[in-house]
Tab-separated table of C-alpha atoms in Angstrom:
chain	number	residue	atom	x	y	z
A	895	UNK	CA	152.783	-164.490	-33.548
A	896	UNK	CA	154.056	-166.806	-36.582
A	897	UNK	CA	150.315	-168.071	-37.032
A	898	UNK	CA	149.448	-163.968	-37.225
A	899	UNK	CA	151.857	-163.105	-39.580
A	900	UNK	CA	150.997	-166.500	-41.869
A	901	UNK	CA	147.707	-166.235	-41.818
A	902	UNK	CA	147.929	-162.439	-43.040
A	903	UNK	CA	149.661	-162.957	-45.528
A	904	UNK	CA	148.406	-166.220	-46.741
A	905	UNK	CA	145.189	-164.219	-46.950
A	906	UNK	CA	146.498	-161.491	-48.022
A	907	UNK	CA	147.836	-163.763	-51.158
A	908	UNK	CA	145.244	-165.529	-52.051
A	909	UNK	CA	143.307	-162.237	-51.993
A	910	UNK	CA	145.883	-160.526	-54.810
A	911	UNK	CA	145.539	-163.465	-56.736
A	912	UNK	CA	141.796	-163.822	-56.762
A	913	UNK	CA	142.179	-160.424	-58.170
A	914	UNK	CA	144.287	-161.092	-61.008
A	915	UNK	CA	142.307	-164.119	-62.356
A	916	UNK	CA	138.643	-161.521	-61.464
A	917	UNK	CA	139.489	-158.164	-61.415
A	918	UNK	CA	137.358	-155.817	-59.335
A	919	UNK	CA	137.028	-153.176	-62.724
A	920	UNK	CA	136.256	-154.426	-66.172
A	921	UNK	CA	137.280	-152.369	-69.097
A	922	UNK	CA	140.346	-152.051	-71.070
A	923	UNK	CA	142.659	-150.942	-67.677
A	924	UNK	CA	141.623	-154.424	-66.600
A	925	UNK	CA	145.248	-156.225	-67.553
A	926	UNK	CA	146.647	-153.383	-65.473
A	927	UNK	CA	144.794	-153.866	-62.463
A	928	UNK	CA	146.052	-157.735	-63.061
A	929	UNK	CA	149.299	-156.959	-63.083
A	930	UNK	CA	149.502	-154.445	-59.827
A	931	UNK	CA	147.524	-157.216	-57.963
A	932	UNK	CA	150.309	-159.827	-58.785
A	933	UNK	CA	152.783	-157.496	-57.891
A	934	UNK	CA	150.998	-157.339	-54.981
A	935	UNK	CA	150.913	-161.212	-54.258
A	936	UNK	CA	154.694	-161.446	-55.378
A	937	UNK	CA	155.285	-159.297	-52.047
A	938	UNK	CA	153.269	-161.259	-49.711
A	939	UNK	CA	154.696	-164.791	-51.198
A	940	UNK	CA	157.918	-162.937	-50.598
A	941	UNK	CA	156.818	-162.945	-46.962
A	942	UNK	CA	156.383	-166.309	-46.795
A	943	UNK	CA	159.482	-167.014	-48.038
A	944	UNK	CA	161.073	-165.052	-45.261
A	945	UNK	CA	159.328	-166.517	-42.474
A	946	UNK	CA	160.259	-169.960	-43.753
A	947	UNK	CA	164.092	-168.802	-43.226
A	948	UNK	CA	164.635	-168.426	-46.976
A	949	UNK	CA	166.101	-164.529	-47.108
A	950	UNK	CA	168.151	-164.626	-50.105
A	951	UNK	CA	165.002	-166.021	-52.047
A	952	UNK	CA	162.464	-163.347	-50.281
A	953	UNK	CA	164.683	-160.451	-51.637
A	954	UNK	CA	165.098	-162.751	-54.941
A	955	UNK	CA	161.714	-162.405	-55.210
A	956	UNK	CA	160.719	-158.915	-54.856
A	957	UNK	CA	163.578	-158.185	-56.994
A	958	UNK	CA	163.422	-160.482	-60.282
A	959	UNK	CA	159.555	-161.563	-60.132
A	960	UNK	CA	157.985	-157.825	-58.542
A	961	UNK	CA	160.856	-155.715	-60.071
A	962	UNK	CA	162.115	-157.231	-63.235
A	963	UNK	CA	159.228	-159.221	-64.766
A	964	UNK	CA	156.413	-157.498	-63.507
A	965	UNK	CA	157.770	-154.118	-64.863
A	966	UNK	CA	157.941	-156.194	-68.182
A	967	UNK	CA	154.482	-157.173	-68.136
A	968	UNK	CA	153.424	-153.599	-67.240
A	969	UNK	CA	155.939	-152.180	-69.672
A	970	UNK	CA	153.798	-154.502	-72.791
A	971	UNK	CA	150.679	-153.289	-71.309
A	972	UNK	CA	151.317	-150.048	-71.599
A	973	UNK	CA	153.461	-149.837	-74.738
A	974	UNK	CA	150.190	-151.988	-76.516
A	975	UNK	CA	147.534	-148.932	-75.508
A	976	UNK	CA	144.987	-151.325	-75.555
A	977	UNK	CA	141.549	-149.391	-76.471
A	978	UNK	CA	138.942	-152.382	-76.334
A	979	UNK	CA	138.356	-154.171	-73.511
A	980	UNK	CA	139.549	-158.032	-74.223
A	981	UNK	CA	137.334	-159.510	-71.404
A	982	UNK	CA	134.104	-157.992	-72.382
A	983	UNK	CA	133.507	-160.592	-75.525
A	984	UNK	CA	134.294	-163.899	-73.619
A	985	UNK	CA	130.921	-165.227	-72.820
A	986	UNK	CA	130.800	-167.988	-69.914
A	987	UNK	CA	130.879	-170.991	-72.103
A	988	UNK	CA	130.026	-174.796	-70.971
A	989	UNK	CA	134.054	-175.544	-71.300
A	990	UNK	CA	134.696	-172.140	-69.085
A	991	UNK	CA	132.561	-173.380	-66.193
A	992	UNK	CA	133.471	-177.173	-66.559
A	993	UNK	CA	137.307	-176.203	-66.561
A	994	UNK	CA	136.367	-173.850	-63.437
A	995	UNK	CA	134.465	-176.646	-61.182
A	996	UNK	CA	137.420	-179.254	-62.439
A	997	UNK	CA	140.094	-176.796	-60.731
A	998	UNK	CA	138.102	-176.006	-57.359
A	999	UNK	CA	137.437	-180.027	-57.221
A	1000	UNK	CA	141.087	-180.845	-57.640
A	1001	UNK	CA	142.235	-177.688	-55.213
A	1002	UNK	CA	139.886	-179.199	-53.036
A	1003	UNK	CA	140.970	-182.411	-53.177
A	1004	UNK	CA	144.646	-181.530	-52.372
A	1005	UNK	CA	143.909	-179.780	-49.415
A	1006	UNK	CA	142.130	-182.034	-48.118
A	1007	UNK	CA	144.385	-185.074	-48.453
A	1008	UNK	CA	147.000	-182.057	-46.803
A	1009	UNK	CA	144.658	-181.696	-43.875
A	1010	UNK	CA	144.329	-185.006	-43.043
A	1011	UNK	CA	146.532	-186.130	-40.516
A	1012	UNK	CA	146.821	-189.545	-41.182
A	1013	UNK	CA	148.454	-188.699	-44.463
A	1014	UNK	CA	150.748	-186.014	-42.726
A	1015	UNK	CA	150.943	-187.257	-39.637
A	1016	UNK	CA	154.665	-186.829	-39.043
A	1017	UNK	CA	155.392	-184.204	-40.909
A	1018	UNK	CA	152.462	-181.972	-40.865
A	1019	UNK	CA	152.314	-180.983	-36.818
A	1020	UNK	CA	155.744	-178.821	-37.297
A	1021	UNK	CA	158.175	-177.646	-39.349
A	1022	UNK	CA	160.965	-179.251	-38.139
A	1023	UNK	CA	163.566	-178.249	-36.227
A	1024	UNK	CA	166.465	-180.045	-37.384
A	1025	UNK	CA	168.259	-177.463	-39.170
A	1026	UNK	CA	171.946	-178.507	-38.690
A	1027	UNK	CA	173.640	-174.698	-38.684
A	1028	UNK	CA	170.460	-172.598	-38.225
A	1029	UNK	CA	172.267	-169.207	-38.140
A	1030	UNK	CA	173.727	-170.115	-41.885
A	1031	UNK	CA	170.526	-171.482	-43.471
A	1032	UNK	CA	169.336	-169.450	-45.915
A	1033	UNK	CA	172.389	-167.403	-46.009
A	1034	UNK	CA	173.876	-166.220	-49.224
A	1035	UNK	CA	177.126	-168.099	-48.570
A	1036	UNK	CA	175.218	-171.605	-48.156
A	1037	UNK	CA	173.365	-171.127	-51.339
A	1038	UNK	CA	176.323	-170.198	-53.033
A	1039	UNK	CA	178.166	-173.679	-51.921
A	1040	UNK	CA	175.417	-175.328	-52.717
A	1041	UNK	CA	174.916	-173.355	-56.350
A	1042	UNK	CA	178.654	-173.859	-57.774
A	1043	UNK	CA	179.007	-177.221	-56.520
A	1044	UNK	CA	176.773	-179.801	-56.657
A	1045	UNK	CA	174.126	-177.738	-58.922
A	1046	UNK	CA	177.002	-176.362	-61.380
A	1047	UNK	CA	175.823	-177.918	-64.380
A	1048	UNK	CA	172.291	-176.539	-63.950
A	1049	UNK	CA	174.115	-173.029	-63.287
A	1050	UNK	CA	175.869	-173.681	-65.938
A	1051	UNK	CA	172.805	-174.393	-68.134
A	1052	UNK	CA	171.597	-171.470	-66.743
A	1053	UNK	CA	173.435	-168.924	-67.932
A	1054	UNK	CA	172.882	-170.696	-71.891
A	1055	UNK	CA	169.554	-170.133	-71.019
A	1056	UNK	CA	169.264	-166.372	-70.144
A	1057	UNK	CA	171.552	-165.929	-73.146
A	1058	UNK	CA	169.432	-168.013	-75.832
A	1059	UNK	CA	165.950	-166.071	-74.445
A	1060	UNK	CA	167.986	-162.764	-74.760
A	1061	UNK	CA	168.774	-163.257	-78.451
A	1062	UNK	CA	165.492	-165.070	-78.793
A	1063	UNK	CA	163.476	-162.053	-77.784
A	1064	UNK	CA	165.012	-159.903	-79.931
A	1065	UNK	CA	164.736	-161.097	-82.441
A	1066	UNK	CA	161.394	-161.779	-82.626
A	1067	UNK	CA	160.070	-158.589	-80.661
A	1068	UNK	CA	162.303	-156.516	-83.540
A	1069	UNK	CA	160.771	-158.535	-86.422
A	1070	UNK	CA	158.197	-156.343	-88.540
A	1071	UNK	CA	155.158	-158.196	-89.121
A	1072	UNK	CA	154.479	-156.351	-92.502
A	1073	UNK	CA	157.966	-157.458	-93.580
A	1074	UNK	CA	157.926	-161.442	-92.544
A	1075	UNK	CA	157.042	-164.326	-94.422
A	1076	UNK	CA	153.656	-165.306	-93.216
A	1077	UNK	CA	152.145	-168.284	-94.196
A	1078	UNK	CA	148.991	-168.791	-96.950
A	1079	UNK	CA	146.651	-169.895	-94.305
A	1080	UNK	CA	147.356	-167.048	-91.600
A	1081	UNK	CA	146.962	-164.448	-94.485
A	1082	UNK	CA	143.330	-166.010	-95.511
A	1083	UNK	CA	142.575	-166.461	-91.832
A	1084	UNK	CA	143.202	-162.454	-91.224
A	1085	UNK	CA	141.656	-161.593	-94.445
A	1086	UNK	CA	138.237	-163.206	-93.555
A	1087	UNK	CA	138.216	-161.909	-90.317
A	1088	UNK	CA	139.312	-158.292	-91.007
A	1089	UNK	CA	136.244	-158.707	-93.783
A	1090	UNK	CA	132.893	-158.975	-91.954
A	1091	UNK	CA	133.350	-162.982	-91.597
A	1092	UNK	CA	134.632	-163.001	-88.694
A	1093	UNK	CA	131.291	-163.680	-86.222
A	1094	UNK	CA	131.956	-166.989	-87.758
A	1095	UNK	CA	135.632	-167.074	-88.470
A	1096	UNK	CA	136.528	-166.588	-85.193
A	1097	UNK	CA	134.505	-169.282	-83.572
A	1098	UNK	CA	136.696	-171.660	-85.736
A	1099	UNK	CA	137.492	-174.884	-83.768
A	1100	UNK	CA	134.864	-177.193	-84.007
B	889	UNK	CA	149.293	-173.018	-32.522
B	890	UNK	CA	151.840	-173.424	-34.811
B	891	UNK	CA	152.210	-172.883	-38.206
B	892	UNK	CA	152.936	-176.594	-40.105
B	893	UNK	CA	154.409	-177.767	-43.632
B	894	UNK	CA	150.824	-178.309	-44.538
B	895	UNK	CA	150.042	-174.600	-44.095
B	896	UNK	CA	152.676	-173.408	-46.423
B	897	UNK	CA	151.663	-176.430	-48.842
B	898	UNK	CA	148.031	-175.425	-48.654
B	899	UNK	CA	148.613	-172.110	-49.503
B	900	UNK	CA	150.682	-173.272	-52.394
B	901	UNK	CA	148.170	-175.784	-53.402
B	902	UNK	CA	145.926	-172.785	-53.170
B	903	UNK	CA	147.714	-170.357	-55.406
B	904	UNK	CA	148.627	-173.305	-58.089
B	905	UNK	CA	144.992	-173.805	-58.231
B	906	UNK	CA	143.717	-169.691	-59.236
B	907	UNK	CA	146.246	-169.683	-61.686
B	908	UNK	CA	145.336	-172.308	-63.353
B	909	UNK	CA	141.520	-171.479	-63.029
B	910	UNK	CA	142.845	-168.059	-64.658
B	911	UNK	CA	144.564	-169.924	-67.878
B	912	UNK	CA	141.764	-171.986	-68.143
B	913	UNK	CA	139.053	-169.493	-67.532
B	914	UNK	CA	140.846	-166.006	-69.156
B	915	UNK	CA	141.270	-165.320	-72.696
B	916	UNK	CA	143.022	-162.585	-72.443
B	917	UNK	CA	146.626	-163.702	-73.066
B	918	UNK	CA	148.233	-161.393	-70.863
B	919	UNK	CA	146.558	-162.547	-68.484
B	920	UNK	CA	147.191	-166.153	-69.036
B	921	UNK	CA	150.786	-165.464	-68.884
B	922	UNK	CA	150.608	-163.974	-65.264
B	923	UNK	CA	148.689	-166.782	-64.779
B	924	UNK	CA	151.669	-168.994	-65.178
B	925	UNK	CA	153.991	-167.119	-63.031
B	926	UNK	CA	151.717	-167.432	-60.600
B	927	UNK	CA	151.683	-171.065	-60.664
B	928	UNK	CA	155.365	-170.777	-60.611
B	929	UNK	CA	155.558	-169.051	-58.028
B	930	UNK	CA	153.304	-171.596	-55.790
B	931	UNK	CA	155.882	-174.428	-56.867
B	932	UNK	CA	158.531	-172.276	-55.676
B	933	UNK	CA	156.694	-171.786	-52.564
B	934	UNK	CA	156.243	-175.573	-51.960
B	935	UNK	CA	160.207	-176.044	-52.662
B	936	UNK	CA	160.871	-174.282	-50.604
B	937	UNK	CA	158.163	-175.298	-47.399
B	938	UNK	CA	159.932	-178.617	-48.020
B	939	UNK	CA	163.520	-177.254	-47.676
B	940	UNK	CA	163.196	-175.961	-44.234
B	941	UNK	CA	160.653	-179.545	-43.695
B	942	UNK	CA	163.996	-181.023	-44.228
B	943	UNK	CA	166.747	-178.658	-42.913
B	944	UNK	CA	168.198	-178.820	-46.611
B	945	UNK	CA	168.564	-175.918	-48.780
B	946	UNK	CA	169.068	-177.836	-52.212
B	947	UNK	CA	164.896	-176.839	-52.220
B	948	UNK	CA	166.431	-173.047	-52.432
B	949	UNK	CA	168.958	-173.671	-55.210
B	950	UNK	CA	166.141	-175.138	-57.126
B	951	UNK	CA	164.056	-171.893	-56.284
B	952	UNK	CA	166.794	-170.016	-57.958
B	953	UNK	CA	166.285	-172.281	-61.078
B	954	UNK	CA	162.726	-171.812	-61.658
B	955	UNK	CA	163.070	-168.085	-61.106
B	956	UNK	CA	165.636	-167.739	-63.547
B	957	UNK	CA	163.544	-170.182	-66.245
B	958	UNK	CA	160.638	-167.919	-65.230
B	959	UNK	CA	162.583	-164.552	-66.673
B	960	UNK	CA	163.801	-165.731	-69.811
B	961	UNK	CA	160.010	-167.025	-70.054
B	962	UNK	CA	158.511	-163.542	-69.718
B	963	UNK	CA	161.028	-162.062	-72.035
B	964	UNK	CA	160.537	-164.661	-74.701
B	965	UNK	CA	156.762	-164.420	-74.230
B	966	UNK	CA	156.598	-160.932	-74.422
B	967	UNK	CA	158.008	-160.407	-77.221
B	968	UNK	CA	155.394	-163.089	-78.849
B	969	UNK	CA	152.530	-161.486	-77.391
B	970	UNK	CA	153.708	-158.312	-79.026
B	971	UNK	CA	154.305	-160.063	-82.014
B	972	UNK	CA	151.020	-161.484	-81.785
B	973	UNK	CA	149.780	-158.308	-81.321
B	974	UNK	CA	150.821	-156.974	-83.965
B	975	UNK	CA	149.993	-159.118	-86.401
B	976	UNK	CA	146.590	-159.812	-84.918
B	977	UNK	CA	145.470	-156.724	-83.350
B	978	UNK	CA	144.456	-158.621	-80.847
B	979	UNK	CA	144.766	-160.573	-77.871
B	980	UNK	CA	142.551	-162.808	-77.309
B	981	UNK	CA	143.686	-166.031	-77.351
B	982	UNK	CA	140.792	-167.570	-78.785
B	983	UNK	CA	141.362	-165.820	-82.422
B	984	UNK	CA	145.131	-167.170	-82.752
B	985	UNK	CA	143.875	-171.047	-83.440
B	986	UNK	CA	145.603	-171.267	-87.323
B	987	UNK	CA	147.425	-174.533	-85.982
B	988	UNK	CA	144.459	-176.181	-84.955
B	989	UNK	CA	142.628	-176.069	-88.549
């Protein structure tokens, strides 16, 4: 029954995020088809998180990552309107593929060192069954403990953090672009590429 | 049979691994950014395969952590892509390479 629901889901998650990296539809909705599939793989990570006894984080998840940020993200889609489609003009370049084959090599490589079980011999057969208080783990109460005592600092820094990023994105989501000091080079950059140069302006690096 | 660490790390070594092919392979920066919380969320989900491993929950608290790093990321990365945007009318990520000239 466990291996059902796992495998599901594991599927099912992989799936989602296959589709956010390649979405099924090109065009300029394509960022929004992104974003529903991760919403989508938020959920079924979320399951995973529940059948690994960790309930306060499942609901953590669906709340902060598939409720909070992901209605961000689709909040800046939609308040951008993009008209063009962004993916149409990236051509597969020698870099693109090179990056690609480097990632499925090294994804490859760490599953298979995880499958073998001479590596993960004793720990890969089971999960493990020496929970001390199993009808507390993953309980709101232990995490809590846990949380305000020997992680205080950290919750501590925490808190600095959310504030900083709060003020932080304020102030530069509020900033006017017309109104800013931007530097010399940024202003001749945009000029040659609002200006018929940009074919070659654009491919820059070199 | 049953379901193992390796399993839940798999799966996380899975997930780690599209979302960086995405930042690597998407230039849409959008994109890129869900790309990242993507690959936060596999680390999360290998925290937290080794937490029950070891019948500790210090793998949850640390969960917690990289959630809440994860929002004030998106909120302070938002606001630069819409910055970015507009400034640049644009979003590829490609075109915003000043500080490598």
């Amino acid at each position: 029954m466990e291996a059902f629901f796992f495998y599901l889901f594991a599927s099912l998650a992989v799936a989602t995020a296959l589709a956010v990296v390649f979405p099924p539809m090109r065009g300029a909705r394509a960022p929004i088809h992104s974003a529903i599939a991760l919403v989508a793989c938020f959920f079924c990570v979320a399951a995973t998180y529940a059948m690994l006894q960790a309930h306060l984080l499942a609901v953590l998840q669906v709340l902060v990552y598939a409720g909070a940020i992901m209605v961000l993200f689709i909040f800046v889609i939609m308040l951008l309107n993009l008209q063009t489609d962004e993916t149409a003009r990236t051509e597969v370049g020698f870099v693109k593929v090179l990056s690609g084959l480097l990632v499925l090599a090294t994804t490859a490589g760490v599953i298979g060192f995880l499958r073998n079980d001479d590596v993960l011999l004793p720990i890969s057969k089971q999960l493990v069954a020496q929970v001390a208080h199993p009808e507390t783990y993953g309980s709101i109460e232990e995490i809590g403990k846990l949380m305000l005592s020997e992680y205080l600092f950290a919750f501590e820094l925490t808190s600095i953090l959310l504030l900083a990023s709060i003020v932080g994105a304020v102030v530069i989501a509020k900033r006017d672009p017309r109104s800013t000091f931007m530097p010399e080079a940024l202003k001749q950059q945009l000029y040659r590429e609002r200006h018929g140069k940009s074919a070659s302006g654009r491919k820059g690096g070199a | 049979m049953t379901i193992g660490l390796s399993h839940y790390l798999v799966l996380a070594a899975l997930l780690f691994g599209i979302g960086t092919l995405g930042v690597l392979v998407r230039r849409n920066v959008l994109v890129v950014f869900m790309c990242i919380e993507l690959m936060l969320n596999a680390v999360n989900l290998t925290f937290i395969a080794f937490s029950r491993y070891r019948g500790t929950m210090d793998g949850h608290v640390i969960s917690f952590f990289v959630m809440a790093v994860a929002a004030a990321e998106a909120a302070v990365g938002l606001a630069l892509i819409l910055h970015l945007f507009r400034t640049r009318k644009s979003l590829n990520v490609d075109e915003a390479n000043l500080m490598r000239h």
